[in-house]
CSV table of C-alpha atoms and ligand atoms in Angstrom, one decimal:
chain,number,residue,atom,x,y,z
K,1,MET,CA,0.2,51.0,-248.2
K,2,ASN,CA,-0.8,54.6,-248.9
K,3,THR,CA,-0.5,56.9,-245.9
K,4,PRO,CA,-2.0,58.4,-243.9
K,5,TYR,CA,-4.4,55.9,-242.5
K,6,PHE,CA,-5.9,54.8,-239.2
K,7,LEU,CA,-5.5,51.1,-238.4
K,8,ILE,CA,-8.0,49.6,-235.9
K,9,GLU,CA,-6.8,46.2,-234.5
K,10,GLU,CA,-9.6,43.6,-233.9
K,11,GLU,CA,-7.4,41.6,-231.4
K,12,LYS,CA,-6.7,44.7,-229.2
K,13,LEU,CA,-10.3,45.8,-229.4
K,14,GLU,CA,-11.5,42.4,-228.3
K,15,GLN,CA,-9.0,42.3,-225.4
K,16,ASN,CA,-10.6,45.5,-224.1
K,17,LEU,CA,-14.1,44.1,-224.7
K,18,ARG,CA,-13.4,40.9,-222.9
K,19,LEU,CA,-12.2,42.8,-219.8
K,20,LEU,CA,-15.3,45.1,-220.0
K,21,ARG,CA,-17.6,42.1,-220.3
K,22,SER,CA,-16.0,40.5,-217.2
K,23,VAL,CA,-16.5,43.7,-215.3
K,24,ALA,CA,-20.1,43.9,-216.3
K,25,GLU,CA,-20.7,40.3,-215.2
K,26,ARG,CA,-18.8,40.5,-211.9
K,27,ALA,CA,-20.4,43.9,-210.9
K,28,GLY,CA,-23.8,43.1,-212.3
K,29,CYS,CA,-24.0,46.3,-214.3
K,30,LYS,CA,-24.5,47.2,-217.9
K,31,ILE,CA,-21.8,48.9,-220.0
K,32,LEU,CA,-22.5,51.1,-223.0
K,33,LEU,CA,-20.2,52.4,-225.7
K,34,ALA,CA,-20.0,56.2,-225.6
K,35,GLN,CA,-20.0,56.8,-229.4
K,36,LYS,CA,-18.6,60.3,-229.2
K,37,ALA,CA,-15.2,58.7,-228.5
K,38,TYR,CA,-15.4,56.2,-231.3
K,39,SER,CA,-18.1,55.7,-234.0
K,40,VAL,CA,-16.5,53.3,-236.5
K,41,TYR,CA,-19.8,51.5,-236.9
K,42,GLN,CA,-18.3,48.9,-239.2
K,43,THR,CA,-16.8,47.4,-236.0
K,44,TYR,CA,-20.0,47.7,-233.9
K,45,PRO,CA,-21.0,44.0,-234.6
K,46,THR,CA,-17.9,43.0,-232.7
K,47,ILE,CA,-18.5,45.5,-229.9
K,48,SER,CA,-22.1,44.6,-229.5
K,49,ASN,CA,-21.1,41.0,-228.8
K,50,TYR,CA,-19.7,42.2,-225.5
K,51,LEU,CA,-21.4,45.5,-224.5
K,52,ASP,CA,-25.1,46.2,-223.7
K,53,GLY,CA,-25.7,49.1,-226.0
K,54,SER,CA,-24.5,52.6,-227.0
K,55,THR,CA,-24.9,56.1,-225.8
K,56,ALA,CA,-25.3,59.2,-227.9
K,57,SER,CA,-24.8,63.0,-227.6
K,58,GLY,CA,-27.7,63.7,-229.9
K,59,VAL,CA,-29.8,62.5,-232.8
K,60,TYR,CA,-27.1,61.4,-235.2
K,61,GLU,CA,-25.2,59.2,-232.8
K,62,ALA,CA,-28.5,57.8,-231.4
K,63,ARG,CA,-29.6,56.9,-234.9
K,64,LEU,CA,-26.2,55.3,-235.6
K,65,GLY,CA,-26.4,53.3,-232.4
K,66,ARG,CA,-30.0,52.2,-233.3
K,67,GLU,CA,-29.1,51.3,-236.9
K,68,GLU,CA,-25.7,49.7,-236.4
K,69,PHE,CA,-25.3,48.6,-232.7
K,70,GLY,CA,-28.7,47.4,-231.7
K,71,LYS,CA,-29.4,46.7,-228.0
K,72,GLU,CA,-29.9,49.7,-225.7
K,73,VAL,CA,-29.6,53.3,-227.0
K,74,HIS,CA,-29.2,56.1,-224.5
K,75,ALA,CA,-28.8,59.8,-225.1
K,76,TYR,CA,-27.7,62.9,-223.1
K,77,SER,CA,-27.2,66.5,-224.2
K,78,PRO,CA,-26.8,69.7,-222.2
K,79,ALA,CA,-29.9,70.9,-223.9
K,80,PHE,CA,-32.3,69.3,-226.5
K,81,ARG,CA,-34.4,71.0,-229.1
K,82,GLU,CA,-38.0,69.9,-229.3
K,83,GLU,CA,-37.5,68.3,-232.7
K,84,ASP,CA,-34.5,66.4,-231.4
K,85,VAL,CA,-36.5,64.9,-228.5
K,86,LYS,CA,-39.3,63.9,-230.8
K,87,GLU,CA,-36.8,62.0,-233.0
K,88,LEU,CA,-34.9,60.6,-230.1
K,89,ALA,CA,-38.0,59.3,-228.4
K,90,SER,CA,-38.4,56.8,-231.2
K,91,LEU,CA,-34.7,55.8,-231.2
K,92,CYS,CA,-33.8,55.7,-227.5
K,93,ASP,CA,-34.4,53.5,-224.4
K,94,HIS,CA,-33.1,56.2,-222.0
K,95,ILE,CA,-32.9,60.0,-222.4
K,96,VAL,CA,-31.0,62.0,-219.8
K,97,PHE,CA,-31.8,65.7,-219.4
K,98,ASN,CA,-29.5,68.3,-218.0
K,99,THR,CA,-31.9,70.4,-216.0
K,100,PRO,CA,-35.3,70.0,-214.2
K,101,ALA,CA,-36.7,72.4,-216.7
K,102,GLN,CA,-35.9,70.1,-219.6
K,103,VAL,CA,-37.3,67.1,-217.7
K,104,LYS,CA,-40.6,69.0,-217.2
K,105,LYS,CA,-40.7,70.0,-220.8
K,106,TYR,CA,-40.0,66.6,-222.4
K,107,ALA,CA,-40.8,63.9,-219.9
K,108,PRO,CA,-44.5,63.6,-221.0
K,109,LEU,CA,-43.3,63.0,-224.6
K,110,CYS,CA,-40.8,60.4,-223.5
K,111,LYS,CA,-43.3,58.6,-221.3
K,112,LYS,CA,-45.8,58.4,-224.2
K,113,LYS,CA,-43.1,56.5,-226.2
K,114,GLY,CA,-42.0,54.3,-223.3
K,115,VAL,CA,-38.6,56.1,-222.9
K,116,SER,CA,-37.0,56.0,-219.5
K,117,VAL,CA,-36.2,59.5,-218.3
K,118,GLY,CA,-33.1,60.6,-216.3
K,119,LEU,CA,-31.5,63.8,-214.9
K,120,ARG,CA,-27.8,64.5,-215.0
K,121,ILE,CA,-26.5,65.5,-211.6
K,122,ASN,CA,-23.5,67.7,-210.9
K,123,PRO,CA,-22.2,66.2,-207.6
K,124,GLU,CA,-19.8,69.2,-207.3
K,125,CYS,CA,-16.8,66.9,-206.6
K,126,SER,CA,-13.8,67.7,-208.7
K,127,THR,CA,-11.3,64.8,-208.8
K,128,GLN,CA,-9.1,65.9,-211.7
K,129,GLU,CA,-6.3,68.4,-211.8
K,130,GLY,CA,-4.9,70.0,-214.9
K,131,HIS,CA,-7.6,69.5,-217.5
K,132,ALA,CA,-10.2,72.1,-216.5
K,133,ILE,CA,-11.9,71.8,-219.9
K,134,TYR,CA,-12.6,68.1,-219.1
K,135,ASP,CA,-13.9,68.8,-215.6
K,136,PRO,CA,-17.7,68.9,-215.5
K,137,CYS,CA,-17.5,69.8,-211.8
K,138,ALA,CA,-15.3,72.9,-212.4
K,139,PRO,CA,-16.9,76.2,-211.0
K,140,GLY,CA,-19.5,77.6,-213.4
K,141,SER,CA,-20.1,74.3,-215.1
K,142,ARG,CA,-23.2,73.9,-217.2
K,143,LEU,CA,-23.1,70.1,-217.0
K,144,GLY,CA,-25.6,68.6,-214.7
K,145,THR,CA,-27.9,69.8,-211.9
K,146,THR,CA,-26.4,70.8,-208.6
K,147,LEU,CA,-28.1,70.2,-205.3
K,148,ALA,CA,-29.1,73.9,-205.1
K,149,ASN,CA,-30.7,73.6,-208.6
K,150,PHE,CA,-32.5,70.3,-207.9
K,151,ASP,CA,-36.3,70.6,-208.0
K,152,GLU,CA,-38.0,67.8,-206.1
K,153,SER,CA,-41.2,68.4,-208.1
K,154,VAL,CA,-39.6,66.5,-211.0
K,155,LEU,CA,-39.0,63.3,-208.9
K,156,PRO,CA,-42.2,61.6,-210.1
K,157,LEU,CA,-41.0,62.1,-213.7
K,158,LEU,CA,-37.6,60.5,-213.2
K,159,ASP,CA,-36.6,56.9,-213.7
K,160,GLY,CA,-32.9,57.4,-213.1
K,161,LEU,CA,-30.0,59.7,-212.2
K,162,HIS,CA,-26.8,60.2,-214.1
K,163,PHE,CA,-23.4,61.7,-213.4
K,164,HIS,CA,-20.3,62.0,-215.5
K,165,THR,CA,-17.4,63.7,-213.8
K,166,LEU,CA,-14.3,61.6,-214.7
K,167,CYS,CA,-11.7,61.7,-217.5
K,168,GLU,CA,-9.1,59.0,-217.9
K,169,GLN,CA,-9.4,58.2,-214.1
K,170,ASN,CA,-9.1,55.3,-211.8
K,171,SER,CA,-11.7,53.8,-209.5
K,172,ASP,CA,-10.4,55.6,-206.4
K,173,ASP,CA,-11.6,58.9,-207.9
K,174,LEU,CA,-15.0,57.2,-208.7
K,175,GLU,CA,-15.2,56.1,-205.1
K,176,VAL,CA,-14.7,59.7,-203.9
K,177,THR,CA,-17.3,60.9,-206.4
K,178,VAL,CA,-19.9,58.2,-205.5
K,179,ARG,CA,-19.5,59.2,-201.8
K,180,ALA,CA,-20.1,62.9,-202.6
K,181,PHE,CA,-23.0,62.0,-204.9
K,182,CYS,CA,-24.7,59.7,-202.3
K,183,ASP,CA,-24.2,62.3,-199.5
K,184,LYS,CA,-26.2,64.8,-201.5
K,185,PHE,CA,-28.5,62.8,-203.7
K,186,GLY,CA,-28.6,59.3,-202.1
K,187,LYS,CA,-31.9,60.1,-200.6
K,188,TYR,CA,-33.5,60.1,-204.0
K,189,LEU,CA,-32.1,56.8,-205.2
K,190,PRO,CA,-34.5,54.4,-203.6
K,191,ARG,CA,-37.2,55.7,-205.9
K,192,MET,CA,-35.0,55.4,-209.0
K,193,LYS,CA,-34.8,52.4,-211.3
K,194,TRP,CA,-31.2,53.1,-212.5
K,195,LEU,CA,-28.1,55.1,-211.9
K,196,ASN,CA,-25.7,55.9,-214.7
K,197,LEU,CA,-22.0,56.6,-213.6
K,198,GLY,CA,-21.1,58.1,-217.0
K,199,GLY,CA,-17.7,57.6,-218.6
K,200,GLY,CA,-14.1,58.5,-217.9
K,201,HIS,CA,-13.4,55.1,-216.3
K,202,HIS,CA,-10.0,54.0,-217.7
K,203,ILE,CA,-11.0,50.4,-217.0
K,204,THR,CA,-8.7,48.9,-219.7
K,205,ARG,CA,-5.6,50.7,-218.6
K,206,ALA,CA,-3.0,48.3,-217.0
K,207,ASP,CA,-3.1,50.0,-213.6
K,208,TYR,CA,-6.9,50.3,-213.3
K,209,ASP,CA,-8.2,48.9,-210.1
K,210,VAL,CA,-11.1,46.7,-211.4
K,211,ASP,CA,-11.8,45.1,-208.1
K,212,ARG,CA,-12.6,48.5,-206.5
K,213,LEU,CA,-14.9,49.3,-209.4
K,214,VAL,CA,-16.8,46.0,-208.9
K,215,ARG,CA,-17.1,46.7,-205.1
K,216,ILE,CA,-18.4,50.2,-205.7
K,217,VAL,CA,-21.1,49.1,-208.3
K,218,ARG,CA,-22.2,46.1,-206.1
K,219,GLY,CA,-22.4,48.4,-203.1
K,220,LEU,CA,-24.7,50.8,-205.0
K,221,LYS,CA,-26.9,48.0,-206.2
K,222,GLU,CA,-27.2,46.5,-202.7
K,223,ARG,CA,-27.8,49.8,-200.9
K,224,TYR,CA,-30.3,51.3,-203.3
K,225,GLY,CA,-31.6,48.5,-205.6
K,226,VAL,CA,-30.7,50.4,-208.8
K,227,GLN,CA,-29.6,49.0,-212.1
K,228,VAL,CA,-26.1,50.6,-212.7
K,229,TYR,CA,-24.8,51.7,-216.0
K,230,LEU,CA,-21.3,52.7,-217.1
K,231,GLU,CA,-20.7,54.4,-220.4
K,232,PRO,CA,-17.0,54.5,-221.2
K,233,GLY,CA,-15.7,55.7,-224.6
K,234,GLU,CA,-11.9,55.7,-224.3
K,235,ALA,CA,-11.7,52.4,-222.3
K,236,VAL,CA,-13.5,50.5,-225.1
K,237,VAL,CA,-10.8,51.3,-227.8
K,238,LEU,CA,-7.8,52.2,-225.6
K,239,ASN,CA,-4.6,51.3,-227.5
K,240,ALA,CA,-6.8,49.6,-230.1
K,241,GLY,CA,-5.7,51.7,-233.1
K,242,THR,CA,-2.7,53.4,-234.7
K,243,LEU,CA,-2.2,56.3,-237.1
K,244,HIS,CA,0.3,55.6,-239.9
K,245,ALA,CA,2.1,58.6,-241.4
K,246,ARG,CA,5.1,59.3,-243.6
K,247,VAL,CA,7.9,61.9,-243.6
K,248,LEU,CA,7.4,64.4,-246.4
K,249,ASP,CA,10.5,66.6,-245.8
K,250,THR,CA,13.0,67.5,-243.1
K,251,LEU,CA,14.6,70.9,-242.4
K,252,HIS,CA,16.7,72.6,-239.7
K,253,ASN,CA,15.9,75.8,-238.0
K,254,GLY,CA,17.6,75.8,-234.6
K,255,LEU,CA,16.4,72.2,-234.3
K,256,ASP,CA,15.6,69.4,-236.7
K,257,ILE,CA,12.1,69.4,-238.0
K,258,ALA,CA,10.2,66.7,-239.9
K,259,ILE,CA,7.0,67.5,-241.8
K,260,LEU,CA,4.6,64.6,-242.0
K,261,ASP,CA,1.6,63.8,-244.1
K,262,VAL,CA,-0.6,63.9,-240.9
K,263,SER,CA,-1.6,67.0,-239.1
K,264,ALA,CA,-2.2,67.4,-235.3
K,265,ALA,CA,-4.9,70.1,-236.1
K,266,CYS,CA,-6.8,67.9,-238.7
K,267,HIS,CA,-6.2,64.3,-237.7
K,268,MET,CA,-5.5,64.2,-233.9
K,269,PRO,CA,-6.9,67.5,-232.6
K,270,ASP,CA,-6.8,66.4,-229.0
K,271,VAL,CA,-3.0,66.7,-229.2
K,272,LEU,CA,-3.6,70.4,-229.4
K,273,GLU,CA,-6.8,70.6,-227.4
K,274,MET,CA,-6.0,68.5,-224.4
K,275,PRO,CA,-3.0,68.9,-225.0
K,276,TYR,CA,-0.8,65.7,-225.0
K,277,ARG,CA,2.1,64.1,-226.8
K,278,PRO,CA,0.9,60.9,-228.5
K,279,PRO,CA,3.0,57.7,-228.3
K,280,LEU,CA,5.1,56.9,-231.4
K,281,PHE,CA,6.5,53.4,-231.9
K,282,GLY,CA,10.3,53.2,-232.0
K,283,SER,CA,10.9,56.7,-230.7
K,284,GLY,CA,12.2,58.2,-227.4
K,285,GLU,CA,11.8,61.4,-225.5
K,286,ALA,CA,13.6,64.4,-227.0
K,287,GLY,CA,17.3,63.9,-226.5
K,288,GLU,CA,16.9,60.3,-225.4
K,289,LYS,CA,18.1,58.7,-228.7
K,290,ALA,CA,20.7,60.1,-231.0
K,291,TYR,CA,18.5,62.1,-233.4
K,292,THR,CA,15.8,64.4,-232.1
K,293,TYR,CA,13.1,65.9,-234.4
K,294,ARG,CA,10.1,68.1,-233.9
K,295,LEU,CA,7.3,66.3,-235.8
K,296,ALA,CA,4.8,68.7,-237.4
K,297,GLY,CA,1.9,68.7,-239.8
K,298,PRO,CA,1.6,70.1,-243.3
K,299,THR,CA,-1.0,72.7,-242.6
K,300,CYS,CA,-0.5,76.5,-242.5
K,301,LEU,CA,-1.0,76.5,-238.7
K,302,ALA,CA,2.3,77.4,-237.0
K,303,GLY,CA,1.3,75.4,-234.0
K,304,ASP,CA,0.5,72.3,-236.0
K,305,VAL,CA,3.1,70.4,-234.0
K,306,ILE,CA,2.7,66.8,-232.8
K,307,GLY,CA,5.7,66.9,-230.4
K,308,ASP,CA,9.4,66.3,-230.1
K,309,TYR,CA,10.7,62.8,-230.4
K,310,SER,CA,14.1,61.1,-230.8
K,311,PHE,CA,15.2,58.3,-233.1
K,312,ASP,CA,18.2,55.9,-233.5
K,313,SER,CA,18.9,57.1,-237.0
K,314,PRO,CA,18.1,60.3,-238.9
K,315,LEU,CA,14.6,60.6,-240.5
K,316,LYS,CA,14.4,60.9,-244.2
K,317,GLU,CA,11.7,61.5,-246.8
K,318,GLY,CA,9.4,58.4,-247.1
K,319,ASP,CA,10.0,57.0,-243.6
K,320,GLU,CA,6.8,55.6,-242.1
K,321,LEU,CA,5.9,56.6,-238.5
K,322,VAL,CA,3.3,54.9,-236.4
K,323,PHE,CA,1.5,56.8,-233.7
K,324,GLY,CA,-0.1,54.7,-230.9
K,325,ASP,CA,-3.5,54.9,-229.2
K,326,MET,CA,-5.2,56.6,-232.1
K,327,ALA,CA,-8.6,54.9,-232.1
K,328,LEU,CA,-10.2,57.2,-229.5
K,329,TYR,CA,-11.3,60.8,-230.1
K,330,THR,CA,-9.6,60.8,-233.5
K,331,MET,CA,-11.8,59.5,-236.4
K,332,VAL,CA,-14.8,61.3,-234.9
K,333,LYS,CA,-12.9,64.6,-234.7
K,334,THR,CA,-10.9,64.7,-238.0
K,335,ASN,CA,-11.5,67.7,-240.2
K,336,THR,CA,-10.4,69.0,-243.6
K,337,PHE,CA,-8.9,72.4,-242.6
K,338,ASN,CA,-6.5,73.5,-245.3
K,339,GLY,CA,-8.3,71.1,-247.6
K,340,MET,CA,-6.3,68.3,-245.9
K,341,PRO,CA,-7.3,64.8,-247.0
K,342,LEU,CA,-8.8,62.6,-244.3
K,343,PRO,CA,-6.8,59.4,-243.4
K,344,ALA,CA,-8.3,56.2,-244.6
K,345,ILE,CA,-9.7,53.8,-242.0
K,346,ARG,CA,-8.4,50.3,-242.1
K,347,TYR,CA,-9.1,47.2,-239.9
K,348,LEU,CA,-6.6,44.6,-239.0
K,349,GLY,CA,-8.6,41.4,-238.5
K,350,LYS,CA,-7.6,38.5,-236.2
K,351,ASP,CA,-6.7,36.6,-239.4
K,352,GLY,CA,-3.9,39.0,-240.0
K,353,LYS,CA,-5.6,40.5,-243.1
K,354,ILE,CA,-6.0,44.3,-243.4
K,355,GLN,CA,-9.4,45.5,-244.8
K,356,THR,CA,-10.0,49.1,-245.9
K,357,LEU,CA,-13.2,50.2,-244.3
K,358,ARG,CA,-13.3,53.7,-245.8
K,359,GLU,CA,-11.2,55.9,-248.0
K,360,PHE,CA,-11.8,59.6,-248.5
K,361,SER,CA,-11.5,61.9,-251.4
K,362,TYR,CA,-12.0,65.5,-252.7
K,363,GLU,CA,-15.8,65.0,-252.5
K,364,ASP,CA,-15.7,64.5,-248.7
K,365,PHE,CA,-14.0,67.9,-248.4
K,366,LYS,CA,-16.3,69.6,-250.9
K,367,ASN,CA,-19.6,68.1,-249.8
K,368,ARG,CA,-19.3,69.5,-246.3
K,369,LEU,CA,-19.4,73.0,-247.6
H,1,PLP,C1,-17.5,61.9,-222.8
H,1,PLP,C2,-18.6,61.2,-222.1
H,1,PLP,C3,-18.6,59.8,-221.9
H,1,PLP,C4,-17.4,59.0,-222.3
H,1,PLP,O1,-16.2,59.4,-221.7
H,1,PLP,P1,-14.8,58.7,-221.9
H,1,PLP,O2,-13.8,59.6,-221.2
H,1,PLP,O3,-14.5,58.6,-223.3
H,1,PLP,O4,-14.9,57.4,-221.2
H,1,PLP,C5,-19.6,59.2,-221.3
H,1,PLP,N1,-20.7,59.9,-220.9
H,1,PLP,C6,-20.8,61.3,-221.1
H,1,PLP,C7,-22.0,62.0,-220.6
H,1,PLP,C8,-19.8,62.0,-221.7
H,1,PLP,O5,-19.9,63.3,-221.8
């Protein structure tokens, strides 16, 4: 099969979805797909069998959720334009605003359309180390309203509160955050219909403590009588897709280097942004197996390096390499820098057949400009 391509696996996706459904049922909460992590709408019919709706960062994702997912559509943005809110009001069930000022400006329009209005809170409780760009509670954060910025005059306009502070975290960090949130904002919850706990819950990871999550959600429901929402992105498609690449050439410059037909910068930008070293099937850490290579992309960017990996035998032109956990934050983030072609998107069904959902061409590069 022509490389490069992403391969989404229906069986793996459904494994995640079954676990998420069981969490929703045991905890008595609703779970939404955060589309910013994954928007392959051709697979939404499967996802919507298990989840309660989708959440959006703006008009485009909300429209995609409305058109292709059905069920509930939610949206949040750090700031909305008036024309966005007008459009979102006919697409969404919930809109979450970032500040009391945006609530005051847009709540009347939302109410007229029957849209539930929320405010994002910043509980000022950092639970993650290392990834400051993924910490909405970092000092100086624009994401959410702190207690000092809370304006009680908006309370009558609010149906719910929202916080999103986690990234790839377990339920112990959620527990710490919920405690901080309730200490500061719990007094407002009895007058709310719902509480949205955002995303970043790594629920489908093997060591995730699901029982604790269920306890936390049930506790919130019992104490405050609110409908609880979770909106994971990553957890929905964790380990549910791969990126298939080929070796184009090898060279030696102090170390062995293999140039692939995939680029970190264009096809897996989180490798550089986060940064992290993606899993690669059949490989080891540098030096672990006999032959170590630096795997790099074909763009002009000197730093277009995926990582150092080792193999049992030397790499040669034409070898296929398969990167793991490539369904999340990849296809939504690819770009055509250097005029790089976009990888095709394929789907491995439970029947073992591979279906091509999308292939890209020169026109996709040209039409964006
Ligand atoms: C990014 C984001 C999510 C999803 O986060 P994951 O880490 O992919 O689970 C959910 N809600 C909000 C507001 C977000 O910004």
